[in-house]
Each structure stands twice: as structure tokens, then as C-alpha cells.
Amino acid sequence: MSPPNRHTTSTHPQACALRAQLATRLSGETREDTLARWDAHGATLLTAFGTLYDDDARATSALQHLLSQMIGNIDARRPELRALDASRERDPAWFLAADMIGYTAYVDRFAGTLLGVGRRVDHLQGLGVRYLHLLPFLRAREGDNDGGFAVSDYDAVQPALGDIEDIDALTVRLRRAGISLCADLVLNHTADDHAWARAARAGDPHHRAYYHIFPDRELPDRHERALGQVFPVTAPGNFTEVPGVGSVWTTFYPYQWDLNWSNPDVFVKMACALMRLANRGVEIFRLDATPYLWKRLGTSCMNQPEVHTILRAFRALCAIVAPGTLLKAEAIVPAHELTPYFGDADDQGAECHLAYHSTLMAGLWAALAEQRGDIVGRILRASPAPPQGAGWLTYLRCHDDIGWHVLSDESAGAAGSTPFDLMRISRFYAGDTADSYARGRRFQSVGDGIHGTNGMTSALVGIDDALARGDAQALEPAEHRMRLLYGIVFAVAGLPTLYMGDEIALGNDESAGADGRHAEEGRWLHRPPMDWTTVDRIADHHIDDIENTDTARPLVAARIHAALRRMIATRLRTPSLRADAPTRVLDFDDPAILGVQRGGEFVLLCNFGAQPVTIDALPGLDGAQWRDLLHNGEDITLPLQLAPCALHWLGRA
Ligand code: OTU
């Protein structure tokens, strides 16, 4: 299917007709702004919707319902959110500024409840955080719920975390602190006890059509031949036999029923969920499992063209009803499939504002295990600059495993690079190779299968192991590794995001497996509760002697915290570190070295190798004078010796 061209509302008959409806039904205050937004984006929304649903008898009433809900939500949008909309329309690249620092956490693990998060704002501000992603907090099914990714009600909060009004209160508190809330919008599936699923179970044909339900295994078996598996060990297969219902499509866990996006009512219901959350102050939507929304027999049912059409429609919808809002693609797919989530070649910038750079994330870990900076250099070279007004989200860890499949091209030696062995890397991080310092675990991997790796940064870089063994000599390089990796995350193009606990090198939650509820789900290894005792001690300067090389965990925490804060503070005053400033990878013969120029005045230099390396010159930057930004601005003179795992941020003197 070819992508629809951009239409203008004036040449789109249906857009003109609906404009007239908007003009009569909107109240005075919002009328002019909304009509201008409709003129700019209405045709895109309608063209996308039409491309998806024109042949469907349900489309006309679904669209009418959508329009009514849009009007209702526009009318209900609070003045401070409207002000935010207006300011972001004036500065659409606001989230690409150098002072955007991200943070991601589970509400309960971080602060107990939504209101508890508000009481921890000081900590976030101390880190310079401007973007806070709270993992799913909407009401999820009881019992197993995939860390909240099995949503039972998009208009209710998980009772243990608070209630729906707490979202409003929290976002007000966050906005006052300059922090934007990012929330998950789980689009691909609902919990099996969502009201729609319950109605489907009861046999209601309208709601059965919200899901992919088959009377027998014939079509599921045909589909399976081309489908992958997300959780091959704990949830093999993509369909679940539900007694009295049929064979239900469940890409993830059996209790997560995939929604049928070829049904226009599903589109409208999810669009309404988005608008209501936006009106509660959510500013960024993490579109969970985006690649899976559209199914097509004979394909992997990932990244189908219709997924991109849905995203274009959602983008246009936001631009009309809540233009201060951003969309973030959670598409953990190889790099060449990822960039279309910003919009395809002839419609760049028409889809998501942000996308997780998962290839870079996994590549950083591969580079560390292989002691090869060139792995990261090649990934950066191959990463196109996102279109104007869009950016990468850069990160080192998140609540999920490190999925190695995103490196399938790179590990096979794409574009003449030296291949690397993902199996070795996966075993390395599980502590299963002779040279390993890591205490991670393999995830969903059986036999020769290479799936993912679990573990906190602290465990994967060797801090946990050195502390457990009380080995001060092993601790120092482990801390260098952590600084090295975060030093890259904070310096390359993107919105850099910390994973909760990394700011104090929080270790694995080794009790997770012992907890019966989570025994089956290895990802809980890296979802520990926040250690506020240590945070408070650091904040109160009770840990002064941070240069002390003692092996006590609080001292490590204080050193890592100070190192990350220094990077963040430096980033804030370095305009060349904007997410959209140009990137140039420097050529070095030694594969251990990574050099990256950002903008006109910044160079990142690191050594992934185990040996010191001497750098005689910075390619293409002859004659420039440099200061070492992370080391008190000392002058740098070439030749420069890079110690193993050295990290330097050079600024023009
Ligand atoms: C996401 O991840 C969430 O991040 C997970 O925590 C959920 O379990 C899952 O969706 C289901 O809601 O496969 O290993 O390409 O890779 O959506 C994590 C995207 C996952 C998928 C991704 C998914």
C-alpha cells in the first residue's frame, strides 16, 4: 500500500464538512485555535482513517463518535494545558534541548504511590530530570499482569497506586518542577478481564470483534508459521485457547489479548483513551509494542504499513486536540525497521516524535563485552538523523531485558564490519565465560537460543560482583565501565534517560526469583525497590569521602551519583549536546576507540579496550584546542593517553 500524500483540509471534502461541524459545536475560547489546527492536520487524520477503514461499514459511525469525543476533550482541556499546547506549538523542538534529561521508574518501586512520586520531585530535580516515564499505573488485572502491561481499565489507576485524580495532582506537581510525565499507552492488547474482553467472553459479537478470535486452530496455525515469539519460554506460541471463546491472539502473555485494529471502533476507543489521559496532564505517550498492531497472514505481523498509518492518524489527532503532547514509539526492532517510526521517506516527521534507540543500547553492551568501541561507532554512523522535530531516546537499561535480536545485522558483520558472537555476549553477561565480571541472567533463552539478558547496570558492569567479593581492585574498573557507558548515553544524539536506581548503582534484586509471583519472570531481577536511605545519605552529605575507594555500597553509590551529576551538569551547559545537533563519528584505526564529534564544540573520546591507547590526533579537527569537561576543564594536549575504559568529554577551549 502506498502512503497517502499530505492533503490540505481545503481540498479534502470530508475535512471541509467536519470543519463546519467543529465550527458550530466548539465554544468561543477554543474555536479559532482548534479550527487552525484542524486546517493543518484534519485532512491527514481523515486520510489515514480512510485508508484504514474506508471499506468498513462501521467506519462512518466510528468517525462521528471520534469527532464528538474530540470536541468534548478540546472543550474540557484545562487552561494550563492549553497554555502548554500554545508554547509547544511555538517551540516544537522543546524536548530536544540539551537540558532534557529523562528518568524511568515503576511507581511502587520508586515511591509507593502516584502521590508519593510527587514527594520525590526533589531527587529528580537534583538530577536535572525534565521527563519522567512512569511504568504502567493504570488498573491492571489481578494476579500476573506483566508489570502492569495487562490493562483492565484505561480510565482507572491501579488501586494500590492511587486513584485517577492523582494523575492530575501529580502532573500539576511535576509541571511546576519543569518535568513532563510520560505514560504507557498499551495499544496492542488489553488484559483478559478488561470490560471488552469480559463482554467478548460472554459472547457479545460487538466486543468479540475487538479481538482476534478464531473458532478453531486453522488460521492460527497458518499464522504461526511466519510469526516470531516474544516470550518463547514463559508464553510459547501466539494464540491461547480460551474455553467457550475460541483461539485468541495473544502475542505476549495468554492473559494479554491482542486488539483487532482493523476494527475502526478499536481505533476510536484507544484514541479516546489517549485524549482523556492527555487531559489529565500526561504529556508523552509511550506507545507500547507499536510494531505488532496490524496482522497480515504470511508475515511476521510486525511493522506492517497500516501500523504507520495508525501512527500518522494518532499524530494528527494529537496535533488537533492536544498539540503539547508527544508520541514515543516503543519498537524494539532492528535499526532499518526503526527509522520509519519517525515517518516514512516521503512523509518524514509525520509519526512519532521519539523512538527508543534500542540498537544503540544493545550495541553499548556488546561493545563493552567485546572491548570494541567500533561497534558503537558503526551503529552511530548508520543511524540517520531523525527528521526535524524528532529525536532518539537514548538509554542504557530499562525495565525489560536487553534484547539481542536488534543486533542481528551488526553481529553478522553488516557493511564490512567485523562480526561478533551474540551467544558469547549473552553468556558473558550471565557470568558464564571465563573473562566475565557480570552477574546478569539470560532471559527466555533455551539451548542455543539467544534472546535477552536481565540485570541492573551495576550487576552487568561488575560492581555487584566486586562488592559481593569485597574486591576493591575489581571495583574500580567496574565503576569506570558504568561511567563509560552512561558517558556515551549522555553525549550522543538523543534524549538521555536514566533507569531508576542507576544513579546510585543500585544492584540486582536477587530476592526477585524467590518471590513465587515472579519466579517465572526473570525481568524482576532488575526491578528492585529504590534505596532511599542511600539517596538521603548522599543528599545530606553524609558520605563526604567519595574519593575513598572503600568497597561499601553507599560509597560506590555516592561516587556514581557524583559522576552522573557531573555529566548532566556539563550537558546542560553544552549546546552541542542538543538531541538534534549534528553527529560525526571520528575514524580511528584502533577498534577499541570510539570518538564522536557533536556540533561544533564537543568531542567524546573513549577506550573500550583493556590496554591504554595513545591518541595522536583527532581526525578532521587539526589545530583545535580542547578542555576536558569532566575533569575540571583541564587543558588537553595531544598526544593523549586513554586508559582502559577511559571516558573524556572534550570541549573547545
Ligand atoms: C513491551 O515490550 C514492554 O516494554 C514489556 O514490558 C511488555 O512485557 C510488553 O511490551 C507487552 O506489553 O517484547 O521484551 O518491539 O519488543 O513491545 C519486551 C516491541 C517486548 C516489543 C516490546 C515488548
PDB file of C-alpha atoms in Angstrom, residues 432-649:
ATOM      1  CA  ASP A 432      29.195 -17.881  32.065  1.00  0.00           C
ATOM      2  CA  THR A 433      32.512 -17.044  30.391  1.00  0.00           C
ATOM      3  CA  ALA A 434      35.950 -17.194  31.974  1.00  0.00           C
ATOM      4  CA  ASP A 435      36.556 -13.451  31.493  1.00  0.00           C
ATOM      5  CA  SER A 436      33.190 -12.311  32.871  1.00  0.00           C
ATOM      6  CA  TYR A 437      32.632  -9.902  35.739  1.00  0.00           C
ATOM      7  CA  ALA A 438      28.874  -9.764  35.134  1.00  0.00           C
ATOM      8  CA  ARG A 439      26.034 -11.049  37.248  1.00  0.00           C
ATOM      9  CA  GLY A 440      23.142 -10.864  34.809  1.00  0.00           C
ATOM     10  CA  ARG A 441      20.935 -13.724  33.670  1.00  0.00           C
ATOM     11  CA  ARG A 442      19.781 -14.975  30.323  1.00  0.00           C
ATOM     12  CA  PHE A 443      16.106 -14.323  29.570  1.00  0.00           C
ATOM     13  CA  GLN A 444      13.792 -16.579  27.556  1.00  0.00           C
ATOM     14  CA  SER A 445      16.793 -18.388  26.101  1.00  0.00           C
ATOM     15  CA  VAL A 446      16.879 -22.136  25.824  1.00  0.00           C
ATOM     16  CA  GLY A 447      19.716 -24.223  24.432  1.00  0.00           C
ATOM     17  CA  ASP A 448      21.336 -22.294  21.603  1.00  0.00           C
ATOM     18  CA  GLY A 449      18.626 -19.637  21.626  1.00  0.00           C
ATOM     19  CA  ILE A 450      19.878 -16.103  22.130  1.00  0.00           C
ATOM     20  CA  HIS A 451      17.070 -13.947  23.398  1.00  0.00           C
ATOM     21  CA  GLY A 452      17.819 -11.385  26.076  1.00  0.00           C
ATOM     22  CA  THR A 453      19.764 -10.527  29.178  1.00  0.00           C
ATOM     23  CA  ASN A 454      18.417  -9.304  32.509  1.00  0.00           C
ATOM     24  CA  GLY A 455      20.205  -7.401  35.231  1.00  0.00           C
ATOM     25  CA  MET A 456      20.807  -3.914  36.588  1.00  0.00           C
ATOM     26  CA  THR A 457      23.670  -1.889  35.123  1.00  0.00           C
ATOM     27  CA  SER A 458      25.565  -2.328  38.377  1.00  0.00           C
ATOM     28  CA  ALA A 459      25.389  -6.108  38.011  1.00  0.00           C
ATOM     29  CA  LEU A 460      26.299  -6.119  34.328  1.00  0.00           C
ATOM     30  CA  VAL A 461      29.361  -3.869  34.635  1.00  0.00           C
ATOM     31  CA  GLY A 462      30.818  -5.853  37.546  1.00  0.00           C
ATOM     32  CA  ILE A 463      30.017  -3.613  40.513  1.00  0.00           C
ATOM     33  CA  ASP A 464      27.737  -6.190  42.167  1.00  0.00           C
ATOM     34  CA  ASP A 465      30.357  -8.911  41.799  1.00  0.00           C
ATOM     35  CA  ALA A 466      33.233  -6.780  43.119  1.00  0.00           C
ATOM     36  CA  LEU A 467      31.139  -5.692  46.113  1.00  0.00           C
ATOM     37  CA  ALA A 468      29.994  -9.216  46.879  1.00  0.00           C
ATOM     38  CA  ARG A 469      33.601 -10.375  46.873  1.00  0.00           C
ATOM     39  CA  GLY A 470      34.884  -7.239  48.664  1.00  0.00           C
ATOM     40  CA  ASP A 471      37.387  -6.812  45.855  1.00  0.00           C
ATOM     41  CA  ALA A 472      38.492  -3.154  45.708  1.00  0.00           C
ATOM     42  CA  GLN A 473      40.732  -3.811  42.722  1.00  0.00           C
ATOM     43  CA  ALA A 474      37.857  -5.166  40.676  1.00  0.00           C
ATOM     44  CA  LEU A 475      35.543  -2.380  41.815  1.00  0.00           C
ATOM     45  CA  GLU A 476      37.455   0.476  40.266  1.00  0.00           C
ATOM     46  CA  PRO A 477      37.305  -0.734  36.655  1.00  0.00           C
ATOM     47  CA  ALA A 478      33.677  -1.740  37.181  1.00  0.00           C
ATOM     48  CA  GLU A 479      32.804   1.836  38.129  1.00  0.00           C
ATOM     49  CA  HIS A 480      34.762   3.076  35.107  1.00  0.00           C
ATOM     50  CA  ARG A 481      32.650   0.835  32.881  1.00  0.00           C
ATOM     51  CA  MET A 482      29.447   2.323  34.245  1.00  0.00           C
ATOM     52  CA  ARG A 483      30.705   5.884  33.722  1.00  0.00           C
ATOM     53  CA  LEU A 484      31.882   4.985  30.237  1.00  0.00           C
ATOM     54  CA  LEU A 485      28.500   3.672  29.120  1.00  0.00           C
ATOM     55  CA  TYR A 486      26.448   6.473  30.672  1.00  0.00           C
ATOM     56  CA  GLY A 487      29.032   8.963  29.398  1.00  0.00           C
ATOM     57  CA  ILE A 488      28.073   7.873  25.891  1.00  0.00           C
ATOM     58  CA  VAL A 489      24.317   7.832  26.554  1.00  0.00           C
ATOM     59  CA  PHE A 490      24.517  11.443  27.780  1.00  0.00           C
ATOM     60  CA  ALA A 491      26.708  12.632  24.905  1.00  0.00           C
ATOM     61  CA  VAL A 492      25.331  11.137  21.696  1.00  0.00           C
ATOM     62  CA  ALA A 493      22.262  12.434  19.865  1.00  0.00           C
ATOM     63  CA  GLY A 494      19.098  11.874  21.849  1.00  0.00           C
ATOM     64  CA  LEU A 495      17.072  12.433  24.966  1.00  0.00           C
ATOM     65  CA  PRO A 496      19.153  10.507  27.526  1.00  0.00           C
ATOM     66  CA  THR A 497      17.179   8.525  30.060  1.00  0.00           C
ATOM     67  CA  LEU A 498      18.291   7.080  33.380  1.00  0.00           C
ATOM     68  CA  TYR A 499      16.784   3.869  34.629  1.00  0.00           C
ATOM     69  CA  MET A 500      15.679   4.101  38.254  1.00  0.00           C
ATOM     70  CA  GLY A 501      18.443   3.187  40.655  1.00  0.00           C
ATOM     71  CA  ASP A 502      21.282   3.557  38.173  1.00  0.00           C
ATOM     72  CA  GLU A 503      22.028   6.992  39.641  1.00  0.00           C
ATOM     73  CA  ILE A 504      23.159   5.169  42.783  1.00  0.00           C
ATOM     74  CA  ALA A 505      24.389   1.986  41.061  1.00  0.00           C
ATOM     75  CA  LEU A 506      21.560   0.016  42.634  1.00  0.00           C
ATOM     76  CA  GLY A 507      22.199  -3.702  42.262  1.00  0.00           C
ATOM     77  CA  ASN A 508      20.078  -6.636  41.182  1.00  0.00           C
ATOM     78  CA  ASP A 509      17.059  -7.611  43.213  1.00  0.00           C
ATOM     79  CA  GLU A 510      18.294 -11.094  43.985  1.00  0.00           C
ATOM     80  CA  SER A 511      15.185 -11.793  46.054  1.00  0.00           C
ATOM     81  CA  ALA A 512      13.004 -11.467  42.949  1.00  0.00           C
ATOM     82  CA  GLY A 513      13.287 -15.114  41.921  1.00  0.00           C
ATOM     83  CA  ALA A 514      12.457 -16.311  45.408  1.00  0.00           C
ATOM     84  CA  ASP A 515       9.154 -14.457  45.322  1.00  0.00           C
ATOM     85  CA  GLY A 516       6.723 -17.062  43.985  1.00  0.00           C
ATOM     86  CA  ARG A 517       4.859 -14.460  41.910  1.00  0.00           C
ATOM     87  CA  HIS A 518       7.924 -13.501  39.938  1.00  0.00           C
ATOM     88  CA  ALA A 519       9.813 -16.756  39.852  1.00  0.00           C
ATOM     89  CA  GLU A 520       8.835 -17.280  36.231  1.00  0.00           C
ATOM     90  CA  GLU A 521       9.637 -13.761  35.081  1.00  0.00           C
ATOM     91  CA  GLY A 522      13.336 -13.022  35.061  1.00  0.00           C
ATOM     92  CA  ARG A 523      12.903  -9.301  34.337  1.00  0.00           C
ATOM     93  CA  TRP A 524      12.101  -8.670  38.022  1.00  0.00           C
ATOM     94  CA  LEU A 525      15.807  -9.149  38.659  1.00  0.00           C
ATOM     95  CA  HIS A 526      16.282  -5.546  37.538  1.00  0.00           C
ATOM     96  CA  ARG A 527      13.200  -4.037  39.136  1.00  0.00           C
ATOM     97  CA  PRO A 528      14.443  -3.508  42.708  1.00  0.00           C
ATOM     98  CA  PRO A 529      12.877  -1.084  45.176  1.00  0.00           C
ATOM     99  CA  MET A 530      14.627   2.279  45.323  1.00  0.00           C
ATOM    100  CA  ASP A 531      17.178   2.646  48.097  1.00  0.00           C
ATOM    101  CA  TRP A 532      16.127   5.964  49.629  1.00  0.00           C
ATOM    102  CA  THR A 533      18.340   5.500  52.661  1.00  0.00           C
ATOM    103  CA  THR A 534      21.375   5.788  50.446  1.00  0.00           C
ATOM    104  CA  VAL A 535      19.883   8.619  48.394  1.00  0.00           C
ATOM    105  CA  ASP A 536      19.123  10.580  51.553  1.00  0.00           C
ATOM    106  CA  ARG A 537      22.595   9.992  52.947  1.00  0.00           C
ATOM    107  CA  ILE A 538      24.121  11.291  49.733  1.00  0.00           C
ATOM    108  CA  ALA A 539      21.793  14.304  49.687  1.00  0.00           C
ATOM    109  CA  ASP A 540      22.622  15.148  53.292  1.00  0.00           C
ATOM    110  CA  HIS A 541      26.344  14.934  52.525  1.00  0.00           C
ATOM    111  CA  HIS A 542      26.734  12.120  54.992  1.00  0.00           C
ATOM    112  CA  ILE A 543      29.024  10.498  52.509  1.00  0.00           C
ATOM    113  CA  ASP A 544      31.748  13.103  52.094  1.00  0.00           C
ATOM    114  CA  ASP A 545      34.671  10.974  51.345  1.00  0.00           C
ATOM    115  CA  ILE A 546      33.568   9.854  47.928  1.00  0.00           C
ATOM    116  CA  GLU A 547      37.104   9.570  46.624  1.00  0.00           C
ATOM    117  CA  ASN A 548      37.651   6.852  49.196  1.00  0.00           C
ATOM    118  CA  THR A 549      37.972   3.538  47.336  1.00  0.00           C
ATOM    119  CA  ASP A 550      36.205   1.627  50.065  1.00  0.00           C
ATOM    120  CA  THR A 551      34.041  -1.212  48.869  1.00  0.00           C
ATOM    121  CA  ALA A 552      30.950  -0.254  50.879  1.00  0.00           C
ATOM    122  CA  ARG A 553      27.917   0.037  48.596  1.00  0.00           C
ATOM    123  CA  PRO A 554      26.912   3.556  49.790  1.00  0.00           C
ATOM    124  CA  LEU A 555      30.331   4.873  48.802  1.00  0.00           C
ATOM    125  CA  VAL A 556      30.022   3.364  45.353  1.00  0.00           C
ATOM    126  CA  ALA A 557      26.555   4.906  45.148  1.00  0.00           C
ATOM    127  CA  ALA A 558      27.925   8.325  46.098  1.00  0.00           C
ATOM    128  CA  ARG A 559      30.737   8.131  43.547  1.00  0.00           C
ATOM    129  CA  ILE A 560      28.444   7.055  40.695  1.00  0.00           C
ATOM    130  CA  HIS A 561      25.871   9.663  41.687  1.00  0.00           C
ATOM    131  CA  ALA A 562      28.519  12.386  41.656  1.00  0.00           C
ATOM    132  CA  ALA A 563      29.879  11.211  38.294  1.00  0.00           C
ATOM    133  CA  LEU A 564      26.459  11.143  36.641  1.00  0.00           C
ATOM    134  CA  ARG A 565      25.519  14.514  38.102  1.00  0.00           C
ATOM    135  CA  ARG A 566      28.709  15.988  36.754  1.00  0.00           C
ATOM    136  CA  MET A 567      27.913  14.670  33.276  1.00  0.00           C
ATOM    137  CA  ILE A 568      24.380  16.021  33.482  1.00  0.00           C
ATOM    138  CA  ALA A 569      25.532  19.436  34.716  1.00  0.00           C
ATOM    139  CA  THR A 570      28.069  19.566  31.892  1.00  0.00           C
ATOM    140  CA  ARG A 571      25.461  18.565  29.355  1.00  0.00           C
ATOM    141  CA  LEU A 572      23.172  21.388  30.476  1.00  0.00           C
ATOM    142  CA  ARG A 573      25.776  23.992  29.557  1.00  0.00           C
ATOM    143  CA  THR A 574      26.866  22.400  26.296  1.00  0.00           C
ATOM    144  CA  PRO A 575      24.561  23.390  23.415  1.00  0.00           C
ATOM    145  CA  SER A 576      26.409  20.958  21.113  1.00  0.00           C
ATOM    146  CA  LEU A 577      24.749  18.177  23.095  1.00  0.00           C
ATOM    147  CA  ARG A 578      21.237  19.053  21.960  1.00  0.00           C
ATOM    148  CA  ALA A 579      19.496  15.929  20.708  1.00  0.00           C
ATOM    149  CA  ASP A 580      19.373  17.384  17.214  1.00  0.00           C
ATOM    150  CA  ALA A 581      22.928  18.749  16.995  1.00  0.00           C
ATOM    151  CA  PRO A 582      24.933  17.008  14.253  1.00  0.00           C
ATOM    152  CA  THR A 583      26.957  13.880  14.962  1.00  0.00           C
ATOM    153  CA  ARG A 584      30.184  12.820  13.259  1.00  0.00           C
ATOM    154  CA  VAL A 585      31.980   9.605  14.146  1.00  0.00           C
ATOM    155  CA  LEU A 586      35.768  10.055  14.083  1.00  0.00           C
ATOM    156  CA  ASP A 587      37.869   7.464  12.267  1.00  0.00           C
ATOM    157  CA  PHE A 588      40.440   5.645  14.356  1.00  0.00           C
ATOM    158  CA  ASP A 589      42.407   2.589  13.268  1.00  0.00           C
ATOM    159  CA  ASP A 590      42.189   1.002  16.688  1.00  0.00           C
ATOM    160  CA  PRO A 591      38.797  -0.753  17.058  1.00  0.00           C
ATOM    161  CA  ALA A 592      38.864  -0.217  20.835  1.00  0.00           C
ATOM    162  CA  ILE A 593      38.455   3.552  20.402  1.00  0.00           C
ATOM    163  CA  LEU A 594      35.228   5.464  19.952  1.00  0.00           C
ATOM    164  CA  GLY A 595      35.356   9.135  19.003  1.00  0.00           C
ATOM    165  CA  VAL A 596      32.257  11.196  18.287  1.00  0.00           C
ATOM    166  CA  GLN A 597      32.030  14.860  17.421  1.00  0.00           C
ATOM    167  CA  ARG A 598      28.804  16.657  18.377  1.00  0.00           C
ATOM    168  CA  GLY A 599      28.043  20.072  16.953  1.00  0.00           C
ATOM    169  CA  GLY A 600      30.981  22.372  16.583  1.00  0.00           C
ATOM    170  CA  GLU A 601      32.459  22.305  20.028  1.00  0.00           C
ATOM    171  CA  PHE A 602      32.294  18.853  21.568  1.00  0.00           C
ATOM    172  CA  VAL A 603      34.157  15.555  21.164  1.00  0.00           C
ATOM    173  CA  LEU A 604      33.519  12.304  23.020  1.00  0.00           C
ATOM    174  CA  LEU A 605      36.536  10.054  23.294  1.00  0.00           C
ATOM    175  CA  CYS A 606      36.622   6.625  24.898  1.00  0.00           C
ATOM    176  CA  ASN A 607      38.604   3.448  25.056  1.00  0.00           C
ATOM    177  CA  PHE A 608      36.676   0.188  25.297  1.00  0.00           C
ATOM    178  CA  GLY A 609      39.886  -1.823  25.342  1.00  0.00           C
ATOM    179  CA  ALA A 610      41.800  -3.412  28.204  1.00  0.00           C
ATOM    180  CA  GLN A 611      45.049  -1.676  27.167  1.00  0.00           C
ATOM    181  CA  PRO A 612      45.954   2.021  27.271  1.00  0.00           C
ATOM    182  CA  VAL A 613      45.925   3.668  23.850  1.00  0.00           C
ATOM    183  CA  THR A 614      47.656   6.855  22.715  1.00  0.00           C
ATOM    184  CA  ILE A 615      45.652   9.251  20.558  1.00  0.00           C
ATOM    185  CA  ASP A 616      47.957  11.450  18.465  1.00  0.00           C
ATOM    186  CA  ALA A 617      45.338  13.463  16.635  1.00  0.00           C
ATOM    187  CA  LEU A 618      41.588  13.917  16.346  1.00  0.00           C
ATOM    188  CA  PRO A 619      40.724  13.180  12.707  1.00  0.00           C
ATOM    189  CA  GLY A 620      39.346  16.222  10.930  1.00  0.00           C
ATOM    190  CA  LEU A 621      39.928  18.528  13.905  1.00  0.00           C
ATOM    191  CA  ASP A 622      43.553  19.546  13.414  1.00  0.00           C
ATOM    192  CA  GLY A 623      44.721  22.508  15.398  1.00  0.00           C
ATOM    193  CA  ALA A 624      41.712  22.782  17.713  1.00  0.00           C
ATOM    194  CA  GLN A 625      42.372  23.372  21.414  1.00  0.00           C
ATOM    195  CA  TRP A 626      40.436  21.278  23.891  1.00  0.00           C
ATOM    196  CA  ARG A 627      39.482  21.220  27.551  1.00  0.00           C
ATOM    197  CA  ASP A 628      38.484  18.116  29.474  1.00  0.00           C
ATOM    198  CA  LEU A 629      34.931  18.950  30.537  1.00  0.00           C
ATOM    199  CA  LEU A 630      34.543  16.119  33.042  1.00  0.00           C
ATOM    200  CA  HIS A 631      37.888  16.767  34.699  1.00  0.00           C
ATOM    201  CA  ASN A 632      37.627  20.357  35.917  1.00  0.00           C
ATOM    202  CA  GLY A 633      38.100  21.791  32.453  1.00  0.00           C
ATOM    203  CA  GLU A 634      41.786  20.936  32.348  1.00  0.00           C
ATOM    204  CA  ASP A 635      43.548  21.712  29.080  1.00  0.00           C
ATOM    205  CA  ILE A 636      44.069  18.680  26.909  1.00  0.00           C
ATOM    206  CA  THR A 637      47.241  18.326  24.921  1.00  0.00           C
ATOM    207  CA  LEU A 638      47.724  15.684  22.285  1.00  0.00           C
ATOM    208  CA  PRO A 639      49.053  13.042  22.267  1.00  0.00           C
ATOM    209  CA  LEU A 640      46.548  11.908  24.863  1.00  0.00           C
ATOM    210  CA  GLN A 641      46.752   8.623  26.656  1.00  0.00           C
ATOM    211  CA  LEU A 642      43.434   6.837  27.094  1.00  0.00           C
ATOM    212  CA  ALA A 643      43.416   4.370  29.958  1.00  0.00           C
ATOM    213  CA  PRO A 644      41.251   1.234  29.706  1.00  0.00           C
ATOM    214  CA  CYS A 645      37.569   2.263  29.860  1.00  0.00           C
ATOM    215  CA  ALA A 646      38.595   5.934  29.797  1.00  0.00           C
ATOM    216  CA  LEU A 647      35.878   8.462  29.080  1.00  0.00           C
ATOM    217  CA  HIS A 648      36.641  12.036  28.013  1.00  0.00           C
ATOM    218  CA  TRP A 649      34.279  14.810  27.071  1.00  0.00           C
TER     219      TRP A 649
END
